[in-house]
């Protein structure tokens, strides 16, 4: 496997029990991911040791409304990559149906080709509500898989809510999956998919109504063209508000619209090609560097915020905290004044 040769042989700072993940041991990898996902005691040591080995994978976000066929598409795409000799990790975030019990098991032919293949690793995450946030732990899990040498990482998320947008910002290429029917064209506009989509896929192209959906999306793309794409980042460490320069071939990316039948694999090779084209464009245009800057700033800010918060709360005098909470409840003090009183000691 090409990924195996890419893997670092050892990482001195990685706790010994996780070392085998660097040489393809799946149990060690699964354990490391569990630690990271649960923010367990070994998580920081693992991420510290592995971060320098990450940064080689191409990370692909696959998002869209429930039931549009994302898992089926991810499975087909993984198979496509395997045929091309690339290793693949799949992360399904908050799957509404268990990934391995749903589409994957339902499709026995594909399943046979993926299961038992050391070049494929599948992981489901049900993390919503965890401390540290969905996007944080997903990003950390992706870092572990990246360091473990997987060349393509597919992250499936449901919907296009704020949490998904956060995850998508950590991806290199974002694929938004639509399907015919359900008035999804209106839904798509509402959710502002143009902001996050690099590629738009109309899956279930074998179903009636597909042309109507394609037309609606084409119209939306036409309307959306011309405006510069901006990477938004509202943190304090990095103010990235740099619209891509003049609309030349090299500096802009036109969102591609594709049709697929994930169930049969139709159109999946073309999707794979478009993802590679986007990857090439990212590198050539300098956009990759820009996106990675945003990602680095986000990582750092999240860690800082959590750590500062922890330190601050640990140092606050417990009694005055309790008293102030009570005072705020009784409305004898407003929460702003209370917070300032507590912070006055620092
Ligand atoms: N007709 C048709 N059905 C499809 C196609 N792709 C997927 N399906 C079916 O659509 C249903 C949902 O597929 P999934 O892949 O689980 O969809 P999903 O978007 O991952 O669903 P959630 O993760 O629950 O949001 C399954 O019954 C699939 O077999 C397709 O191209 N054509
Ligand atoms: Mg799914």
Tab-separated table of C-alpha atoms and ligand atoms in Angstrom:
chain	number	residue	atom	x	y	z
A	1	UNK	CA	0.000	0.000	0.000
A	2	UNK	CA	1.314	3.412	-0.897
A	3	UNK	CA	-0.006	4.874	2.360
A	4	UNK	CA	1.951	2.355	4.383
A	5	UNK	CA	5.204	3.569	2.884
A	6	UNK	CA	4.158	7.149	3.680
A	7	UNK	CA	3.601	6.388	7.312
A	8	UNK	CA	6.211	7.530	9.778
A	9	UNK	CA	7.854	4.477	11.297
A	10	UNK	CA	7.624	5.777	14.846
A	11	UNK	CA	6.866	8.904	16.785
A	12	UNK	CA	8.922	9.195	19.992
A	13	UNK	CA	6.298	11.203	21.884
A	14	UNK	CA	3.397	8.908	21.121
A	15	UNK	CA	2.476	6.727	24.122
A	16	UNK	CA	3.705	3.174	23.360
A	17	UNK	CA	0.290	1.563	23.254
A	18	UNK	CA	-0.685	3.748	20.278
A	19	UNK	CA	2.594	3.351	18.344
A	20	UNK	CA	1.243	0.462	16.215
A	21	UNK	CA	-1.249	2.823	14.543
A	22	UNK	CA	1.663	4.260	12.604
A	23	UNK	CA	2.259	0.870	10.995
A	24	UNK	CA	-1.369	0.203	10.167
A	25	UNK	CA	-2.658	-1.437	13.349
A	26	UNK	CA	-6.399	-0.809	13.357
A	27	UNK	CA	-6.999	-1.569	17.013
A	28	UNK	CA	-4.389	0.975	18.100
A	29	UNK	CA	-5.936	3.469	15.674
A	30	UNK	CA	-9.449	2.859	16.984
A	31	UNK	CA	-8.233	3.281	20.575
A	32	UNK	CA	-6.452	6.523	19.768
A	33	UNK	CA	-9.563	7.879	18.059
A	34	UNK	CA	-11.719	6.959	21.058
A	35	UNK	CA	-9.358	8.823	23.373
A	36	UNK	CA	-9.477	11.900	21.164
A	37	UNK	CA	-13.229	11.744	20.646
A	38	UNK	CA	-13.909	11.467	24.384
A	39	UNK	CA	-11.245	14.033	25.339
A	40	UNK	CA	-9.849	11.195	27.512
A	41	UNK	CA	-6.537	11.465	29.445
A	42	UNK	CA	-4.300	10.361	26.538
A	43	UNK	CA	-5.945	12.667	23.992
A	44	UNK	CA	-3.557	15.598	24.281
A	45	UNK	CA	-0.445	13.390	24.206
A	46	UNK	CA	-1.766	11.614	21.113
A	47	UNK	CA	-2.598	14.834	19.276
A	48	UNK	CA	0.704	16.426	20.214
A	49	UNK	CA	2.681	13.486	18.895
A	50	UNK	CA	0.608	13.005	15.752
A	51	UNK	CA	0.075	16.574	14.597
A	52	UNK	CA	3.525	16.865	12.964
A	53	UNK	CA	2.709	13.759	10.896
A	54	UNK	CA	-0.586	15.156	9.620
A	55	UNK	CA	-1.197	17.503	6.705
A	56	UNK	CA	-0.842	15.032	3.856
A	57	UNK	CA	-4.404	13.753	3.414
A	58	UNK	CA	-6.977	15.373	1.202
A	59	UNK	CA	-10.035	15.974	3.377
A	60	UNK	CA	-13.406	15.833	1.672
A	61	UNK	CA	-16.624	16.938	3.384
A	62	UNK	CA	-19.835	15.307	2.154
A	63	UNK	CA	-22.942	17.028	3.430
A	64	UNK	CA	-26.621	17.391	2.585
A	65	UNK	CA	-30.154	16.757	3.788
A	66	UNK	CA	-31.031	13.409	5.427
A	67	UNK	CA	-31.533	10.528	3.026
A	68	UNK	CA	-30.058	12.139	-0.072
A	69	UNK	CA	-27.678	9.178	-0.392
A	70	UNK	CA	-24.523	10.540	1.242
A	71	UNK	CA	-23.455	7.246	2.829
A	72	UNK	CA	-24.081	5.344	-0.398
A	73	UNK	CA	-22.081	7.964	-2.297
A	74	UNK	CA	-19.259	7.899	0.243
A	75	UNK	CA	-19.082	4.118	-0.057
A	76	UNK	CA	-18.986	4.290	-3.857
A	77	UNK	CA	-16.367	7.038	-3.744
A	78	UNK	CA	-14.236	5.002	-1.352
A	79	UNK	CA	-14.400	2.103	-3.779
A	80	UNK	CA	-13.378	4.428	-6.606
A	81	UNK	CA	-10.337	5.577	-4.621
A	82	UNK	CA	-9.356	2.011	-3.770
A	83	UNK	CA	-9.409	1.135	-7.455
A	84	UNK	CA	-7.091	4.087	-8.025
A	85	UNK	CA	-4.758	2.668	-5.371
A	86	UNK	CA	-5.484	5.323	-2.738
A	87	UNK	CA	-6.213	4.586	0.919
A	88	UNK	CA	-9.433	5.973	2.404
A	89	UNK	CA	-10.796	6.820	5.842
A	90	UNK	CA	-14.493	7.522	6.330
A	91	UNK	CA	-15.858	9.538	9.247
A	92	UNK	CA	-19.645	9.661	9.597
A	93	UNK	CA	-20.606	12.427	12.013
A	94	UNK	CA	-23.877	12.027	13.870
A	95	UNK	CA	-25.259	9.498	11.408
A	96	UNK	CA	-29.037	9.345	11.597
A	97	UNK	CA	-28.716	5.658	10.835
A	98	UNK	CA	-25.679	3.617	11.895
A	99	UNK	CA	-23.269	3.785	8.994
A	100	UNK	CA	-22.230	0.155	9.079
A	101	UNK	CA	-25.774	-1.058	9.669
A	102	UNK	CA	-27.403	1.053	6.989
A	103	UNK	CA	-26.318	1.683	3.467
A	104	UNK	CA	-23.032	-0.139	3.817
A	105	UNK	CA	-24.449	-3.455	4.954
A	106	UNK	CA	-27.410	-3.060	2.630
A	107	UNK	CA	-25.141	-3.081	-0.363
A	108	UNK	CA	-23.459	-6.447	-0.156
A	109	UNK	CA	-21.411	-6.184	-3.310
A	110	UNK	CA	-19.759	-2.964	-2.226
A	111	UNK	CA	-19.456	-4.168	1.326
A	112	UNK	CA	-17.487	-7.195	0.167
A	113	UNK	CA	-15.017	-4.930	-1.569
A	114	UNK	CA	-14.565	-2.604	1.413
A	115	UNK	CA	-14.717	-4.869	4.450
A	116	UNK	CA	-11.457	-6.454	5.457
A	117	UNK	CA	-9.577	-4.065	3.206
A	118	UNK	CA	-6.676	-2.610	5.246
A	119	UNK	CA	-6.760	0.434	2.961
A	120	UNK	CA	-10.182	1.488	4.257
A	121	UNK	CA	-11.127	2.626	7.769
A	122	UNK	CA	-14.695	3.519	8.752
A	123	UNK	CA	-15.637	5.397	11.904
A	124	UNK	CA	-18.976	6.727	13.126
A	125	UNK	CA	-19.078	9.576	15.603
A	126	UNK	CA	-22.061	10.535	17.713
A	127	UNK	CA	-20.625	13.538	19.424
A	128	UNK	CA	-23.248	16.229	19.390
A	129	UNK	CA	-23.370	17.875	22.781
A	130	UNK	CA	-19.879	16.799	23.806
A	131	UNK	CA	-17.765	19.317	25.616
A	132	UNK	CA	-15.374	20.979	23.237
A	133	UNK	CA	-17.858	20.900	20.417
A	134	UNK	CA	-18.614	18.766	17.432
A	135	UNK	CA	-16.224	20.484	15.065
A	136	UNK	CA	-13.315	20.341	17.478
A	137	UNK	CA	-13.443	16.589	18.064
A	138	UNK	CA	-14.144	15.863	14.399
A	139	UNK	CA	-11.118	17.921	13.409
A	140	UNK	CA	-8.977	16.059	15.930
A	141	UNK	CA	-10.169	12.652	14.709
A	142	UNK	CA	-9.334	13.712	11.154
A	143	UNK	CA	-5.849	14.713	12.332
A	144	UNK	CA	-5.304	11.204	13.763
A	145	UNK	CA	-6.446	9.532	10.522
A	146	UNK	CA	-4.301	11.901	8.486
A	147	UNK	CA	-1.242	11.104	10.601
A	148	UNK	CA	-2.028	7.391	10.279
A	149	UNK	CA	-1.400	7.799	6.562
A	150	UNK	CA	-4.838	7.709	4.930
A	151	UNK	CA	-4.640	9.627	1.668
A	152	UNK	CA	-8.300	10.562	1.295
A	153	UNK	CA	-10.545	11.285	4.271
A	154	UNK	CA	-14.279	11.464	3.659
A	155	UNK	CA	-16.321	13.221	6.364
A	156	UNK	CA	-20.087	12.714	6.125
A	157	UNK	CA	-22.347	15.154	7.982
A	158	UNK	CA	-26.117	15.562	7.857
A	159	UNK	CA	-27.635	18.884	6.918
A	160	UNK	CA	-26.063	22.273	6.494
A	161	UNK	CA	-26.532	23.767	9.939
A	162	UNK	CA	-23.921	25.768	11.792
A	163	UNK	CA	-22.100	22.715	13.195
A	164	UNK	CA	-21.791	21.233	9.712
A	165	UNK	CA	-20.510	24.508	8.326
A	166	UNK	CA	-17.822	24.495	11.015
A	167	UNK	CA	-16.768	20.957	10.086
A	168	UNK	CA	-16.842	21.776	6.428
A	169	UNK	CA	-14.427	24.629	7.028
A	170	UNK	CA	-11.881	22.045	8.090
A	171	UNK	CA	-12.316	20.169	4.787
A	172	UNK	CA	-10.348	20.900	1.638
A	173	UNK	CA	-13.173	20.050	-0.715
A	174	UNK	CA	-16.841	20.199	0.198
A	175	UNK	CA	-19.449	18.221	-1.698
A	176	UNK	CA	-23.094	19.151	-1.103
A	177	UNK	CA	-25.456	16.307	-1.987
A	178	UNK	CA	-28.979	16.975	-3.193
A	179	UNK	CA	-31.662	14.616	-4.451
A	180	UNK	CA	-34.781	15.109	-6.571
A	181	UNK	CA	-38.002	16.135	-4.836
A	182	UNK	CA	-38.824	17.547	-1.406
A	183	UNK	CA	-38.548	21.130	-2.653
A	184	UNK	CA	-34.866	20.827	-1.939
A	185	UNK	CA	-33.971	23.659	-4.308
A	186	UNK	CA	-35.613	26.124	-1.945
A	187	UNK	CA	-34.031	24.427	1.058
A	188	UNK	CA	-30.634	24.678	-0.587
A	189	UNK	CA	-30.895	28.408	-1.162
A	190	UNK	CA	-32.078	28.965	2.387
A	191	UNK	CA	-29.161	27.096	3.849
A	192	UNK	CA	-26.686	29.101	1.821
A	193	UNK	CA	-24.973	26.114	0.295
A	194	UNK	CA	-23.163	28.339	-2.173
A	195	UNK	CA	-21.078	29.503	0.740
A	196	UNK	CA	-19.776	26.025	1.476
A	197	UNK	CA	-20.115	23.959	-1.708
A	198	UNK	CA	-17.141	23.359	-3.971
A	199	UNK	CA	-19.044	20.652	-5.788
A	200	UNK	CA	-22.796	20.160	-6.042
A	201	UNK	CA	-24.092	16.652	-6.619
A	202	UNK	CA	-27.621	15.710	-7.559
A	203	UNK	CA	-27.738	12.095	-6.451
A	204	UNK	CA	-30.544	9.629	-7.228
A	205	UNK	CA	-30.378	10.812	-10.817
A	206	UNK	CA	-32.330	7.662	-11.694
A	207	UNK	CA	-35.446	9.114	-10.033
A	208	UNK	CA	-38.075	11.300	-11.718
A	209	UNK	CA	-37.732	15.047	-11.212
A	210	UNK	CA	-33.953	15.044	-11.487
A	211	UNK	CA	-33.877	17.539	-14.369
A	212	UNK	CA	-36.048	19.965	-12.437
A	213	UNK	CA	-33.652	19.848	-9.488
A	214	UNK	CA	-30.634	20.261	-11.765
A	215	UNK	CA	-32.270	23.274	-13.459
A	216	UNK	CA	-33.077	24.925	-10.132
A	217	UNK	CA	-29.513	24.473	-8.938
A	218	UNK	CA	-28.096	25.715	-12.247
A	219	UNK	CA	-30.171	28.876	-11.905
A	220	UNK	CA	-28.967	29.354	-8.378
A	221	UNK	CA	-25.352	28.908	-9.501
A	222	UNK	CA	-25.838	31.475	-12.245
A	223	UNK	CA	-27.224	33.975	-9.754
A	224	UNK	CA	-24.420	33.266	-7.333
A	225	UNK	CA	-21.620	33.752	-9.836
A	226	UNK	CA	-19.676	36.954	-9.920
A	227	UNK	CA	-19.540	37.474	-6.197
A	228	UNK	CA	-16.140	36.766	-4.727
A	229	UNK	CA	-15.829	33.799	-2.395
A	230	UNK	CA	-14.621	34.781	1.017
A	231	UNK	CA	-13.227	32.659	3.775
A	232	UNK	CA	-14.998	33.775	6.901
A	233	UNK	CA	-13.329	33.598	10.202
A	234	UNK	CA	-14.602	35.644	13.066
A	235	UNK	CA	-11.883	34.862	15.561
A	236	UNK	CA	-9.372	37.297	16.914
A	237	UNK	CA	-6.156	35.553	15.906
A	238	UNK	CA	-6.641	35.898	12.225
A	239	UNK	CA	-8.782	38.310	10.306
A	240	UNK	CA	-9.096	36.568	7.000
A	241	UNK	CA	-11.360	38.599	4.806
A	242	UNK	CA	-9.600	38.227	1.530
A	243	UNK	CA	-11.821	37.807	-1.490
A	244	UNK	CA	-9.994	35.976	-4.230
A	245	UNK	CA	-8.381	38.471	-6.592
A	246	UNK	CA	-9.442	39.069	-10.186
A	247	UNK	CA	-11.685	36.407	-11.704
A	248	UNK	CA	-9.081	34.625	-13.791
A	249	UNK	CA	-8.936	30.895	-14.381
A	250	UNK	CA	-6.300	30.422	-11.758
A	251	UNK	CA	-7.885	32.324	-8.881
A	252	UNK	CA	-11.549	31.357	-8.995
A	253	UNK	CA	-13.297	28.062	-8.760
A	254	UNK	CA	-16.651	27.571	-10.442
A	255	UNK	CA	-18.831	25.253	-8.429
A	256	UNK	CA	-19.269	22.118	-10.511
A	257	UNK	CA	-22.694	20.486	-10.788
A	258	UNK	CA	-22.808	16.727	-11.259
A	259	UNK	CA	-25.396	13.974	-11.413
A	260	UNK	CA	-24.821	10.616	-9.764
A	261	UNK	CA	-26.601	7.370	-9.085
A	262	UNK	CA	-24.665	6.345	-6.006
A	263	UNK	CA	-26.603	3.090	-5.807
A	264	UNK	CA	-25.095	1.873	-9.102
A	265	UNK	CA	-21.892	3.905	-9.094
A	266	UNK	CA	-22.942	5.957	-12.124
A	267	UNK	CA	-21.195	9.349	-12.196
A	268	UNK	CA	-18.948	8.502	-9.255
A	269	UNK	CA	-15.762	8.390	-11.341
A	270	UNK	CA	-16.573	11.885	-12.656
A	271	UNK	CA	-17.124	13.080	-9.098
A	272	UNK	CA	-13.738	11.636	-8.151
A	273	UNK	CA	-12.170	13.483	-11.079
A	274	UNK	CA	-13.806	16.774	-10.077
A	275	UNK	CA	-12.543	16.391	-6.526
A	276	UNK	CA	-9.024	15.868	-7.869
A	277	UNK	CA	-9.458	18.908	-10.140
A	278	UNK	CA	-10.476	20.968	-7.126
A	279	UNK	CA	-7.478	19.680	-5.205
A	280	UNK	CA	-5.188	20.701	-8.061
A	281	UNK	CA	-6.829	24.136	-8.196
A	282	UNK	CA	-6.458	24.589	-4.432
A	283	UNK	CA	-2.736	24.006	-4.697
A	284	UNK	CA	-2.200	26.080	-7.836
A	285	UNK	CA	-4.228	29.099	-6.716
A	286	UNK	CA	-2.830	29.467	-3.237
A	287	UNK	CA	-6.291	28.892	-1.783
A	288	UNK	CA	-4.997	25.795	0.005
A	289	UNK	CA	-2.575	27.867	2.046
A	290	UNK	CA	-5.335	30.319	2.879
A	291	UNK	CA	-7.708	27.584	4.030
A	292	UNK	CA	-5.030	25.951	6.114
A	293	UNK	CA	-4.307	29.268	7.781
A	294	UNK	CA	-7.946	29.536	8.780
A	295	UNK	CA	-7.868	25.966	10.046
A	296	UNK	CA	-4.700	26.546	12.069
A	297	UNK	CA	-6.140	29.693	13.631
A	298	UNK	CA	-9.343	27.863	14.518
A	299	UNK	CA	-7.461	24.981	16.114
A	300	UNK	CA	-5.346	27.331	18.189
A	301	UNK	CA	-8.270	29.504	19.244
A	302	UNK	CA	-10.394	26.550	20.299
A	303	UNK	CA	-7.610	25.195	22.458
A	304	UNK	CA	-6.856	28.606	23.947
A	305	UNK	CA	-10.485	29.289	24.712
A	306	UNK	CA	-10.978	25.948	26.453
A	307	UNK	CA	-7.725	26.220	28.386
A	308	UNK	CA	-8.235	29.822	29.500
A	309	UNK	CA	-11.748	28.995	30.554
A	310	UNK	CA	-10.548	26.012	32.586
A	311	UNK	CA	-7.773	27.995	34.288
A	312	UNK	CA	-10.025	30.902	35.052
A	313	UNK	CA	-12.768	28.774	36.561
A	314	UNK	CA	-10.194	26.873	38.634
A	315	UNK	CA	-8.917	30.116	40.146
A	316	UNK	CA	-12.210	31.771	40.904
A	317	UNK	CA	-13.011	31.806	44.610
A	318	UNK	CA	-15.794	29.241	44.882
A	319	UNK	CA	-17.777	31.077	47.547
A	320	UNK	CA	-18.000	34.395	45.754
A	321	UNK	CA	-18.945	32.507	42.583
A	322	UNK	CA	-21.834	30.796	44.391
A	323	UNK	CA	-22.931	34.067	45.967
A	324	UNK	CA	-22.841	35.921	42.678
A	325	UNK	CA	-24.766	33.202	40.870
A	326	UNK	CA	-27.458	33.529	43.519
A	327	UNK	CA	-27.414	37.328	43.242
A	328	UNK	CA	-27.812	37.115	39.468
A	329	UNK	CA	-30.704	34.676	39.903
A	330	UNK	CA	-32.424	37.091	42.299
A	331	UNK	CA	-31.649	39.967	39.949
A	332	UNK	CA	-29.919	41.994	42.629
A	333	UNK	CA	-26.889	42.007	40.330
A	334	UNK	CA	-26.816	41.820	36.565
A	335	UNK	CA	-24.564	39.109	35.015
A	336	UNK	CA	-22.266	41.680	33.363
A	337	UNK	CA	-21.451	43.425	36.630
A	338	UNK	CA	-21.047	40.040	38.335
A	339	UNK	CA	-18.569	38.834	35.696
A	340	UNK	CA	-16.565	42.052	36.001
A	341	UNK	CA	-16.479	41.716	39.783
A	342	UNK	CA	-15.092	38.182	39.497
A	343	UNK	CA	-12.534	39.209	36.889
A	344	UNK	CA	-11.389	42.219	38.901
A	345	UNK	CA	-9.059	39.895	40.827
A	346	UNK	CA	-7.062	39.053	37.692
B	1	LIG	N1	-32.892	5.456	-6.319
B	1	LIG	C1	-31.755	5.699	-5.680
B	1	LIG	N2	-31.662	5.463	-4.355
B	1	LIG	C2	-30.490	5.736	-3.736
B	1	LIG	C3	-29.373	6.245	-4.432
B	1	LIG	N3	-28.371	6.430	-3.552
B	1	LIG	C4	-28.841	6.059	-2.351
B	1	LIG	N4	-30.111	5.623	-2.455
B	1	LIG	C5	-30.989	5.121	-1.387
B	1	LIG	O1	-31.382	6.199	-0.556
B	1	LIG	C6	-31.520	5.767	0.786
B	1	LIG	C7	-30.681	6.642	1.689
B	1	LIG	O2	-29.318	6.431	1.383
B	1	LIG	P1	-28.152	6.808	2.383
B	1	LIG	O3	-26.887	6.634	1.638
B	1	LIG	O4	-28.303	6.116	3.674
B	1	LIG	O5	-28.468	8.362	2.574
B	1	LIG	P2	-27.788	9.385	3.599
B	1	LIG	O6	-27.837	10.706	2.955
B	1	LIG	O7	-26.472	8.880	4.022
B	1	LIG	O8	-28.809	9.300	4.794
B	1	LIG	P3	-28.582	9.886	6.280
B	1	LIG	O9	-27.177	9.586	6.694
B	1	LIG	O10	-29.598	9.164	7.086
B	1	LIG	O11	-28.858	11.353	6.167
B	1	LIG	C8	-31.084	4.319	0.813
B	1	LIG	O12	-32.212	3.507	0.769
B	1	LIG	C9	-30.261	4.183	-0.450
B	1	LIG	O13	-30.269	2.862	-0.951
B	1	LIG	C10	-29.501	6.476	-5.842
B	1	LIG	O14	-28.590	6.909	-6.529
B	1	LIG	N5	-30.717	6.182	-6.403
B	2	LIG	MG1	-25.686	8.581	5.989
